[in-house]
Amino acid sequence: MLERSRSRRMAMQILYQREITGEGVGAILGTQSYSTEEGEPDDFCKEMVRGVEEHLVEIDSTLSEVSENWAVSRMPLVDRSILRLATYEVLFADDIPPSVAINEAIELAKVYGGEDSSKFVNGVLGKIAERHATHVEKEPANE
């Protein structure tokens, strides 16, 4: 489990770098311009950052809908990177329980975000998980 936490931390850093530089995830991974302080990104990390980039429009739309009085573009860069990563996990990573994604995001926010980041991240992701659970329950079973 610690390995996945490390992978999420690296993924958040790559997404933050994407915000700062404007480079795509593929370019960052291809040129290896990311920090190697914690080693090389593993497959889980790469899957996550590519997934966020692939689903960015839907992720940002979801964030906009649930974050009251906060435009995604106005969110602090670290918080936005953490929220995008966790939202990807909740919406698209079926093998990861939403509670795990949320808890990991809160821990990232405590370490890398501002004073109130962990509360903000928790509130936004709680709403997303709730909406997602309702949506999944309403989907007809594939028979």
Tab-separated table of N, CA and C in Angstrom, residues 5-140:
chain	number	residue	atom	x	y	z
A	5	SER	N	0.830	4.793	-2.387
A	5	SER	CA	0.874	6.154	-1.839
A	5	SER	C	2.011	6.938	-2.485
A	6	ARG	N	3.156	6.296	-2.638
A	6	ARG	CA	4.296	6.931	-3.309
A	6	ARG	C	3.942	7.249	-4.759
A	7	SER	N	3.261	6.331	-5.416
A	7	SER	CA	2.854	6.535	-6.811
A	7	SER	C	1.891	7.711	-6.939
A	8	ARG	N	0.958	7.821	-5.999
A	8	ARG	CA	0.020	8.948	-6.016
A	8	ARG	C	0.747	10.268	-5.783
A	9	ARG	N	1.699	10.261	-4.875
A	9	ARG	CA	2.483	11.465	-4.600
A	9	ARG	C	3.234	11.902	-5.859
A	10	MET	N	3.845	10.943	-6.547
A	10	MET	CA	4.551	11.264	-7.787
A	10	MET	C	3.581	11.736	-8.870
A	11	ALA	N	2.419	11.100	-8.942
A	11	ALA	CA	1.410	11.493	-9.931
A	11	ALA	C	0.948	12.921	-9.669
A	12	MET	N	0.713	13.253	-8.406
A	12	MET	CA	0.303	14.618	-8.059
A	12	MET	C	1.389	15.611	-8.470
A	13	GLN	N	2.642	15.259	-8.242
A	13	GLN	CA	3.744	16.146	-8.606
A	13	GLN	C	3.837	16.338	-10.122
A	14	ILE	N	3.605	15.278	-10.878
A	14	ILE	CA	3.631	15.378	-12.338
A	14	ILE	C	2.461	16.230	-12.828
A	15	LEU	N	1.289	16.047	-12.228
A	15	LEU	CA	0.137	16.869	-12.613
A	15	LEU	C	0.367	18.334	-12.247
A	16	TYR	N	0.998	18.575	-11.123
A	16	TYR	CA	1.351	19.943	-10.726
A	16	TYR	C	2.344	20.535	-11.731
A	17	GLN	N	3.330	19.749	-12.119
A	17	GLN	CA	4.307	20.197	-13.120
A	17	GLN	C	3.608	20.532	-14.436
A	18	ARG	N	2.628	19.732	-14.800
A	18	ARG	CA	1.843	19.979	-16.018
A	18	ARG	C	1.166	21.343	-15.940
A	19	GLU	N	0.632	21.663	-14.758
A	19	GLU	CA	-0.014	22.962	-14.550
A	19	GLU	C	0.978	24.113	-14.701
A	20	ILE	N	2.147	23.961	-14.127
A	20	ILE	CA	3.153	25.021	-14.115
A	20	ILE	C	3.764	25.235	-15.503
A	21	THR	N	4.103	24.137	-16.177
A	21	THR	CA	4.840	24.244	-17.447
A	21	THR	C	3.946	24.286	-18.676
A	22	GLY	N	2.722	23.770	-18.546
A	22	GLY	CA	1.847	23.685	-19.709
A	22	GLY	C	2.170	22.505	-20.612
A	23	GLU	N	3.163	21.708	-20.240
A	23	GLU	CA	3.510	20.511	-21.008
A	23	GLU	C	2.493	19.414	-20.732
A	24	GLY	N	2.256	18.586	-21.715
A	24	GLY	CA	1.378	17.443	-21.507
A	24	GLY	C	2.088	16.358	-20.708
A	25	VAL	N	1.311	15.459	-20.160
A	25	VAL	CA	1.853	14.360	-19.369
A	25	VAL	C	2.810	13.510	-20.211
A	26	GLY	N	2.434	13.256	-21.450
A	26	GLY	CA	3.295	12.460	-22.323
A	26	GLY	C	4.666	13.082	-22.506
A	27	ALA	N	4.698	14.403	-22.674
A	27	ALA	CA	5.976	15.105	-22.835
A	27	ALA	C	6.794	15.042	-21.545
A	28	ILE	N	6.144	15.225	-20.425
A	28	ILE	CA	6.854	15.177	-19.134
A	28	ILE	C	7.449	13.790	-18.917
A	29	LEU	N	6.661	12.756	-19.175
A	29	LEU	CA	7.162	11.397	-19.005
A	29	LEU	C	8.229	11.073	-20.050
A	30	GLY	N	8.000	11.528	-21.281
A	30	GLY	CA	8.937	11.232	-22.371
A	30	GLY	C	10.302	11.871	-22.190
A	31	THR	N	10.316	13.101	-21.712
A	31	THR	CA	11.592	13.801	-21.524
A	31	THR	C	12.175	13.548	-20.137
A	32	GLN	N	11.436	12.854	-19.310
A	32	GLN	CA	11.848	12.540	-17.939
A	32	GLN	C	12.217	13.814	-17.171
A	33	SER	N	11.395	14.841	-17.351
A	33	SER	CA	11.655	16.123	-16.698
A	33	SER	C	11.042	16.205	-15.304
A	34	TYR	N	10.497	15.119	-14.823
A	34	TYR	CA	9.893	15.053	-13.500
A	34	TYR	C	10.983	14.844	-12.439
A	35	SER	N	10.600	15.075	-11.198
A	35	SER	CA	11.525	14.852	-10.087
A	35	SER	C	11.741	13.353	-9.882
A	36	THR	N	12.987	12.966	-9.691
A	36	THR	CA	13.306	11.560	-9.424
A	36	THR	C	13.729	11.360	-7.968
A	37	GLU	N	13.382	12.333	-7.145
A	37	GLU	CA	13.744	12.265	-5.728
A	37	GLU	C	13.264	10.964	-5.083
A	38	GLU	N	12.086	10.505	-5.486
A	38	GLU	CA	11.527	9.262	-4.922
A	38	GLU	C	11.629	8.095	-5.898
A	39	GLY	N	12.466	8.228	-6.901
A	39	GLY	CA	12.621	7.176	-7.892
A	39	GLY	C	11.858	7.501	-9.169
A	40	GLU	N	11.775	6.515	-10.016
A	40	GLU	CA	11.073	6.659	-11.288
A	40	GLU	C	9.581	6.380	-11.099
A	41	PRO	N	8.731	7.038	-11.888
A	41	PRO	CA	7.290	6.739	-11.815
A	41	PRO	C	7.039	5.288	-12.226
A	42	ASP	N	6.237	4.583	-11.449
A	42	ASP	CA	5.902	3.210	-11.799
A	42	ASP	C	4.678	3.181	-12.715
A	43	ASP	N	4.263	1.993	-13.085
A	43	ASP	CA	3.134	1.852	-14.013
A	43	ASP	C	1.841	2.442	-13.452
A	44	PHE	N	1.614	2.291	-12.149
A	44	PHE	CA	0.407	2.842	-11.535
A	44	PHE	C	0.396	4.365	-11.647
A	45	CYS	N	1.515	4.986	-11.360
A	45	CYS	CA	1.642	6.445	-11.470
A	45	CYS	C	1.369	6.894	-12.901
A	46	LYS	N	1.993	6.244	-13.852
A	46	LYS	CA	1.825	6.610	-15.264
A	46	LYS	C	0.375	6.422	-15.707
A	47	GLU	N	-0.240	5.333	-15.267
A	47	GLU	CA	-1.646	5.077	-15.603
A	47	GLU	C	-2.532	6.198	-15.066
A	48	MET	N	-2.250	6.627	-13.848
A	48	MET	CA	-3.054	7.671	-13.220
A	48	MET	C	-2.924	9.001	-13.954
A	49	VAL	N	-1.696	9.442	-14.229
A	49	VAL	CA	-1.535	10.758	-14.859
A	49	VAL	C	-2.056	10.754	-16.292
A	50	ARG	N	-1.881	9.650	-16.977
A	50	ARG	CA	-2.433	9.561	-18.339
A	50	ARG	C	-3.954	9.534	-18.294
A	51	GLY	N	-4.503	8.854	-17.305
A	51	GLY	CA	-5.960	8.799	-17.148
A	51	GLY	C	-6.544	10.165	-16.841
A	52	VAL	N	-5.879	10.911	-15.970
A	52	VAL	CA	-6.349	12.268	-15.660
A	52	VAL	C	-6.344	13.108	-16.926
A	53	GLU	N	-5.258	13.055	-17.668
A	53	GLU	CA	-5.178	13.866	-18.881
A	53	GLU	C	-6.227	13.440	-19.914
A	54	GLU	N	-6.434	12.152	-20.057
A	54	GLU	CA	-7.411	11.636	-21.025
A	54	GLU	C	-8.843	12.048	-20.672
A	55	HIS	N	-9.145	12.105	-19.395
A	55	HIS	CA	-10.508	12.401	-18.936
A	55	HIS	C	-10.629	13.796	-18.327
A	56	LEU	N	-9.697	14.680	-18.647
A	56	LEU	CA	-9.627	15.987	-17.993
A	56	LEU	C	-10.913	16.803	-18.138
A	57	VAL	N	-11.518	16.798	-19.294
A	57	VAL	CA	-12.743	17.584	-19.501
A	57	VAL	C	-13.846	17.094	-18.566
A	58	GLU	N	-14.034	15.803	-18.491
A	58	GLU	CA	-15.075	15.251	-17.618
A	58	GLU	C	-14.731	15.472	-16.142
A	59	ILE	N	-13.461	15.311	-15.794
A	59	ILE	CA	-13.031	15.532	-14.412
A	59	ILE	C	-13.287	16.976	-14.005
A	60	ASP	N	-12.844	17.921	-14.835
A	60	ASP	CA	-13.037	19.334	-14.503
A	60	ASP	C	-14.509	19.716	-14.482
A	61	SER	N	-15.294	19.131	-15.354
A	61	SER	CA	-16.729	19.387	-15.349
A	61	SER	C	-17.348	18.914	-14.033
A	62	THR	N	-16.962	17.746	-13.593
A	62	THR	CA	-17.453	17.207	-12.329
A	62	THR	C	-17.015	18.099	-11.167
A	63	LEU	N	-15.755	18.508	-11.165
A	63	LEU	CA	-15.260	19.393	-10.107
A	63	LEU	C	-16.038	20.705	-10.087
A	64	SER	N	-16.317	21.247	-11.253
A	64	SER	CA	-17.076	22.504	-11.339
A	64	SER	C	-18.478	22.360	-10.769
A	65	GLU	N	-19.100	21.241	-11.050
A	65	GLU	CA	-20.471	21.017	-10.596
A	65	GLU	C	-20.576	20.898	-9.084
A	66	VAL	N	-19.578	20.312	-8.446
A	66	VAL	CA	-19.699	20.054	-7.004
A	66	VAL	C	-18.994	21.074	-6.116
A	67	SER	N	-18.057	21.823	-6.655
A	67	SER	CA	-17.328	22.780	-5.812
A	67	SER	C	-18.055	24.114	-5.825
A	68	GLU	N	-18.780	24.356	-4.766
A	68	GLU	CA	-19.582	25.558	-4.666
A	68	GLU	C	-18.684	26.784	-4.534
A	69	ASN	N	-18.982	27.791	-5.322
A	69	ASN	CA	-18.267	29.069	-5.281
A	69	ASN	C	-16.788	28.978	-5.649
A	70	TRP	N	-16.387	27.903	-6.309
A	70	TRP	CA	-14.997	27.750	-6.721
A	70	TRP	C	-14.944	27.328	-8.183
A	71	ALA	N	-14.406	28.187	-9.024
A	71	ALA	CA	-14.137	27.779	-10.402
A	71	ALA	C	-12.871	26.939	-10.370
A	72	VAL	N	-12.826	25.892	-11.168
A	72	VAL	CA	-11.654	25.013	-11.199
A	72	VAL	C	-10.396	25.827	-11.509
A	73	SER	N	-10.507	26.771	-12.413
A	73	SER	CA	-9.347	27.577	-12.798
A	73	SER	C	-8.825	28.457	-11.673
A	74	ARG	N	-9.631	28.696	-10.652
A	74	ARG	CA	-9.234	29.553	-9.534
A	74	ARG	C	-8.750	28.761	-8.319
A	75	MET	N	-8.857	27.447	-8.378
A	75	MET	CA	-8.395	26.617	-7.265
A	75	MET	C	-6.872	26.683	-7.185
A	76	PRO	N	-6.319	26.603	-5.985
A	76	PRO	CA	-4.858	26.530	-5.870
A	76	PRO	C	-4.339	25.338	-6.683
A	77	LEU	N	-3.196	25.510	-7.328
A	77	LEU	CA	-2.669	24.484	-8.236
A	77	LEU	C	-2.479	23.128	-7.564
A	78	VAL	N	-1.979	23.127	-6.351
A	78	VAL	CA	-1.775	21.857	-5.654
A	78	VAL	C	-3.124	21.186	-5.387
A	79	ASP	N	-4.071	21.946	-4.867
A	79	ASP	CA	-5.401	21.388	-4.589
A	79	ASP	C	-6.037	20.854	-5.869
A	80	ARG	N	-5.921	21.608	-6.936
A	80	ARG	CA	-6.498	21.193	-8.214
A	80	ARG	C	-5.858	19.893	-8.708
A	81	SER	N	-4.563	19.783	-8.574
A	81	SER	CA	-3.868	18.565	-9.000
A	81	SER	C	-4.312	17.368	-8.165
A	82	ILE	N	-4.417	17.559	-6.860
A	82	ILE	CA	-4.869	16.489	-5.966
A	82	ILE	C	-6.311	16.106	-6.293
A	83	LEU	N	-7.163	17.081	-6.478
A	83	LEU	CA	-8.573	16.807	-6.781
A	83	LEU	C	-8.741	16.095	-8.113
A	84	ARG	N	-7.984	16.498	-9.108
A	84	ARG	CA	-8.085	15.822	-10.406
A	84	ARG	C	-7.665	14.363	-10.291
A	85	LEU	N	-6.585	14.119	-9.583
A	85	LEU	CA	-6.096	12.757	-9.410
A	85	LEU	C	-7.131	11.890	-8.694
A	86	ALA	N	-7.634	12.370	-7.581
A	86	ALA	CA	-8.606	11.593	-6.808
A	86	ALA	C	-9.934	11.448	-7.543
A	87	THR	N	-10.351	12.480	-8.262
A	87	THR	CA	-11.588	12.389	-9.032
A	87	THR	C	-11.452	11.328	-10.112
A	88	TYR	N	-10.296	11.270	-10.748
A	88	TYR	CA	-10.048	10.204	-11.724
A	88	TYR	C	-10.216	8.836	-11.065
A	89	GLU	N	-9.631	8.676	-9.883
A	89	GLU	CA	-9.725	7.388	-9.190
A	89	GLU	C	-11.177	7.033	-8.867
A	90	VAL	N	-11.924	7.995	-8.355
A	90	VAL	CA	-13.312	7.739	-7.965
A	90	VAL	C	-14.161	7.394	-9.187
A	91	LEU	N	-13.994	8.143	-10.265
A	91	LEU	CA	-14.861	7.969	-11.435
A	91	LEU	C	-14.430	6.856	-12.380
A	92	PHE	N	-13.126	6.606	-12.494
A	92	PHE	CA	-12.651	5.727	-13.562
A	92	PHE	C	-11.845	4.517	-13.119
A	93	ALA	N	-11.347	4.493	-11.894
A	93	ALA	CA	-10.526	3.364	-11.432
A	93	ALA	C	-11.403	2.428	-10.599
A	94	ASP	N	-12.023	1.480	-11.260
A	94	ASP	CA	-12.985	0.601	-10.605
A	94	ASP	C	-12.362	-0.292	-9.534
A	95	ASP	N	-11.061	-0.504	-9.599
A	95	ASP	CA	-10.399	-1.389	-8.637
A	95	ASP	C	-9.971	-0.659	-7.356
A	96	ILE	N	-10.264	0.648	-7.267
A	96	ILE	CA	-9.878	1.432	-6.091
A	96	ILE	C	-11.145	1.926	-5.401
A	97	PRO	N	-11.342	1.544	-4.145
A	97	PRO	CA	-12.522	2.043	-3.429
A	97	PRO	C	-12.452	3.566	-3.293
A	98	PRO	N	-13.559	4.262	-3.509
A	98	PRO	CA	-13.553	5.720	-3.374
A	98	PRO	C	-13.004	6.203	-2.031
A	99	SER	N	-13.293	5.474	-0.964
A	99	SER	CA	-12.801	5.892	0.359
A	99	SER	C	-11.277	5.913	0.404
A	100	VAL	N	-10.638	4.986	-0.289
A	100	VAL	CA	-9.175	4.954	-0.330
A	100	VAL	C	-8.659	6.165	-1.106
A	101	ALA	N	-9.257	6.431	-2.261
A	101	ALA	CA	-8.846	7.583	-3.062
A	101	ALA	C	-9.004	8.884	-2.276
A	102	ILE	N	-10.092	9.009	-1.560
A	102	ILE	CA	-10.353	10.230	-0.779
A	102	ILE	C	-9.354	10.357	0.367
A	103	ASN	N	-9.134	9.281	1.097
A	103	ASN	CA	-8.179	9.337	2.209
A	103	ASN	C	-6.775	9.674	1.731
A	104	GLU	N	-6.369	9.087	0.634
A	104	GLU	CA	-5.042	9.384	0.083
A	104	GLU	C	-4.950	10.851	-0.337
A	105	ALA	N	-6.006	11.369	-0.940
A	105	ALA	CA	-6.024	12.768	-1.369
A	105	ALA	C	-5.953	13.706	-0.168
A	106	ILE	N	-6.664	13.381	0.887
A	106	ILE	CA	-6.622	14.203	2.097
A	106	ILE	C	-5.202	14.237	2.669
A	107	GLU	N	-4.552	13.098	2.683
A	107	GLU	CA	-3.173	13.047	3.187
A	107	GLU	C	-2.240	13.883	2.318
A	108	LEU	N	-2.402	13.820	0.999
A	108	LEU	CA	-1.599	14.662	0.106
A	108	LEU	C	-1.854	16.135	0.387
A	109	ALA	N	-3.123	16.483	0.592
A	109	ALA	CA	-3.475	17.878	0.852
A	109	ALA	C	-2.876	18.365	2.171
A	110	LYS	N	-2.828	17.497	3.174
A	110	LYS	CA	-2.230	17.877	4.457
A	110	LYS	C	-0.745	18.192	4.308
A	111	VAL	N	-0.069	17.433	3.459
A	111	VAL	CA	1.376	17.603	3.290
A	111	VAL	C	1.708	18.732	2.323
A	112	TYR	N	1.000	18.800	1.197
A	112	TYR	CA	1.386	19.710	0.118
A	112	TYR	C	0.508	20.941	-0.015
A	113	GLY	N	-0.692	20.897	0.523
A	113	GLY	CA	-1.633	21.998	0.351
A	113	GLY	C	-1.520	23.053	1.432
A	114	GLY	N	-2.454	23.985	1.376
A	114	GLY	CA	-2.516	25.054	2.362
A	114	GLY	C	-3.213	24.597	3.631
A	115	GLU	N	-3.423	25.547	4.512
A	115	GLU	CA	-3.987	25.264	5.834
A	115	GLU	C	-5.347	24.568	5.764
A	116	ASP	N	-6.214	24.988	4.857
A	116	ASP	CA	-7.562	24.429	4.757
A	116	ASP	C	-7.726	23.449	3.597
A	117	SER	N	-6.643	23.099	2.940
A	117	SER	CA	-6.731	22.240	1.757
A	117	SER	C	-7.355	20.886	2.046
A	118	SER	N	-6.978	20.274	3.151
A	118	SER	CA	-7.493	18.930	3.421
A	118	SER	C	-9.015	18.954	3.620
A	119	LYS	N	-9.537	19.993	4.253
A	119	LYS	CA	-10.989	20.114	4.436
A	119	LYS	C	-11.682	20.347	3.098
A	120	PHE	N	-11.103	21.213	2.281
A	120	PHE	CA	-11.662	21.508	0.966
A	120	PHE	C	-11.680	20.253	0.106
A	121	VAL	N	-10.555	19.556	0.039
A	121	VAL	CA	-10.432	18.326	-0.750
A	121	VAL	C	-11.435	17.287	-0.256
A	122	ASN	N	-11.536	17.120	1.038
A	122	ASN	CA	-12.473	16.158	1.608
A	122	ASN	C	-13.915	16.490	1.225
A	123	GLY	N	-14.295	17.754	1.336
A	123	GLY	CA	-15.659	18.162	1.005
A	123	GLY	C	-16.009	17.942	-0.454
A	124	VAL	N	-15.117	18.345	-1.331
A	124	VAL	CA	-15.368	18.189	-2.774
A	124	VAL	C	-15.430	16.718	-3.154
A	125	LEU	N	-14.457	15.945	-2.703
A	125	LEU	CA	-14.420	14.524	-3.071
A	125	LEU	C	-15.565	13.741	-2.441
A	126	GLY	N	-15.991	14.138	-1.256
A	126	GLY	CA	-17.151	13.484	-0.648
A	126	GLY	C	-18.389	13.632	-1.515
A	127	LYS	N	-18.580	14.825	-2.056
A	127	LYS	CA	-19.733	15.061	-2.940
A	127	LYS	C	-19.608	14.254	-4.237
A	128	ILE	N	-18.402	14.193	-4.770
A	128	ILE	CA	-18.194	13.430	-6.011
A	128	ILE	C	-18.459	11.947	-5.769
A	129	ALA	N	-17.944	11.413	-4.670
A	129	ALA	CA	-18.155	9.996	-4.358
A	129	ALA	C	-19.632	9.697	-4.158
A	130	GLU	N	-20.326	10.598	-3.490
A	130	GLU	CA	-21.761	10.425	-3.254
A	130	GLU	C	-22.525	10.400	-4.582
A	131	ARG	N	-22.218	11.352	-5.444
A	131	ARG	CA	-22.878	11.404	-6.768
A	131	ARG	C	-22.550	10.167	-7.588
A	132	HIS	N	-21.302	9.744	-7.537
A	132	HIS	CA	-20.879	8.582	-8.310
A	132	HIS	C	-21.576	7.314	-7.814
A	133	ALA	N	-21.684	7.171	-6.499
A	133	ALA	CA	-22.348	6.001	-5.938
A	133	ALA	C	-23.815	5.966	-6.360
A	134	THR	N	-24.476	7.110	-6.355
A	134	THR	CA	-25.869	7.206	-6.788
A	134	THR	C	-25.995	6.849	-8.263
A	135	HIS	N	-25.059	7.332	-9.069
A	135	HIS	CA	-25.074	7.054	-10.510
A	135	HIS	C	-24.867	5.561	-10.778
A	136	VAL	N	-23.926	4.947	-10.056
A	136	VAL	CA	-23.641	3.523	-10.242
A	136	VAL	C	-24.841	2.681	-9.841
A	137	GLU	N	-25.539	3.066	-8.765
A	137	GLU	CA	-26.716	2.316	-8.324
A	137	GLU	C	-27.840	2.379	-9.352
A	138	LYS	N	-27.928	3.466	-10.080
A	138	LYS	CA	-29.015	3.638	-11.057
A	138	LYS	C	-28.743	2.935	-12.377
A	139	GLU	N	-27.483	2.558	-12.636
A	139	GLU	CA	-27.163	1.904	-13.908
A	139	GLU	C	-27.780	0.519	-13.938
A	140	PRO	N	-28.400	0.171	-15.073
A	140	PRO	CA	-28.984	-1.166	-15.177
A	140	PRO	C	-27.872	-2.217	-15.224
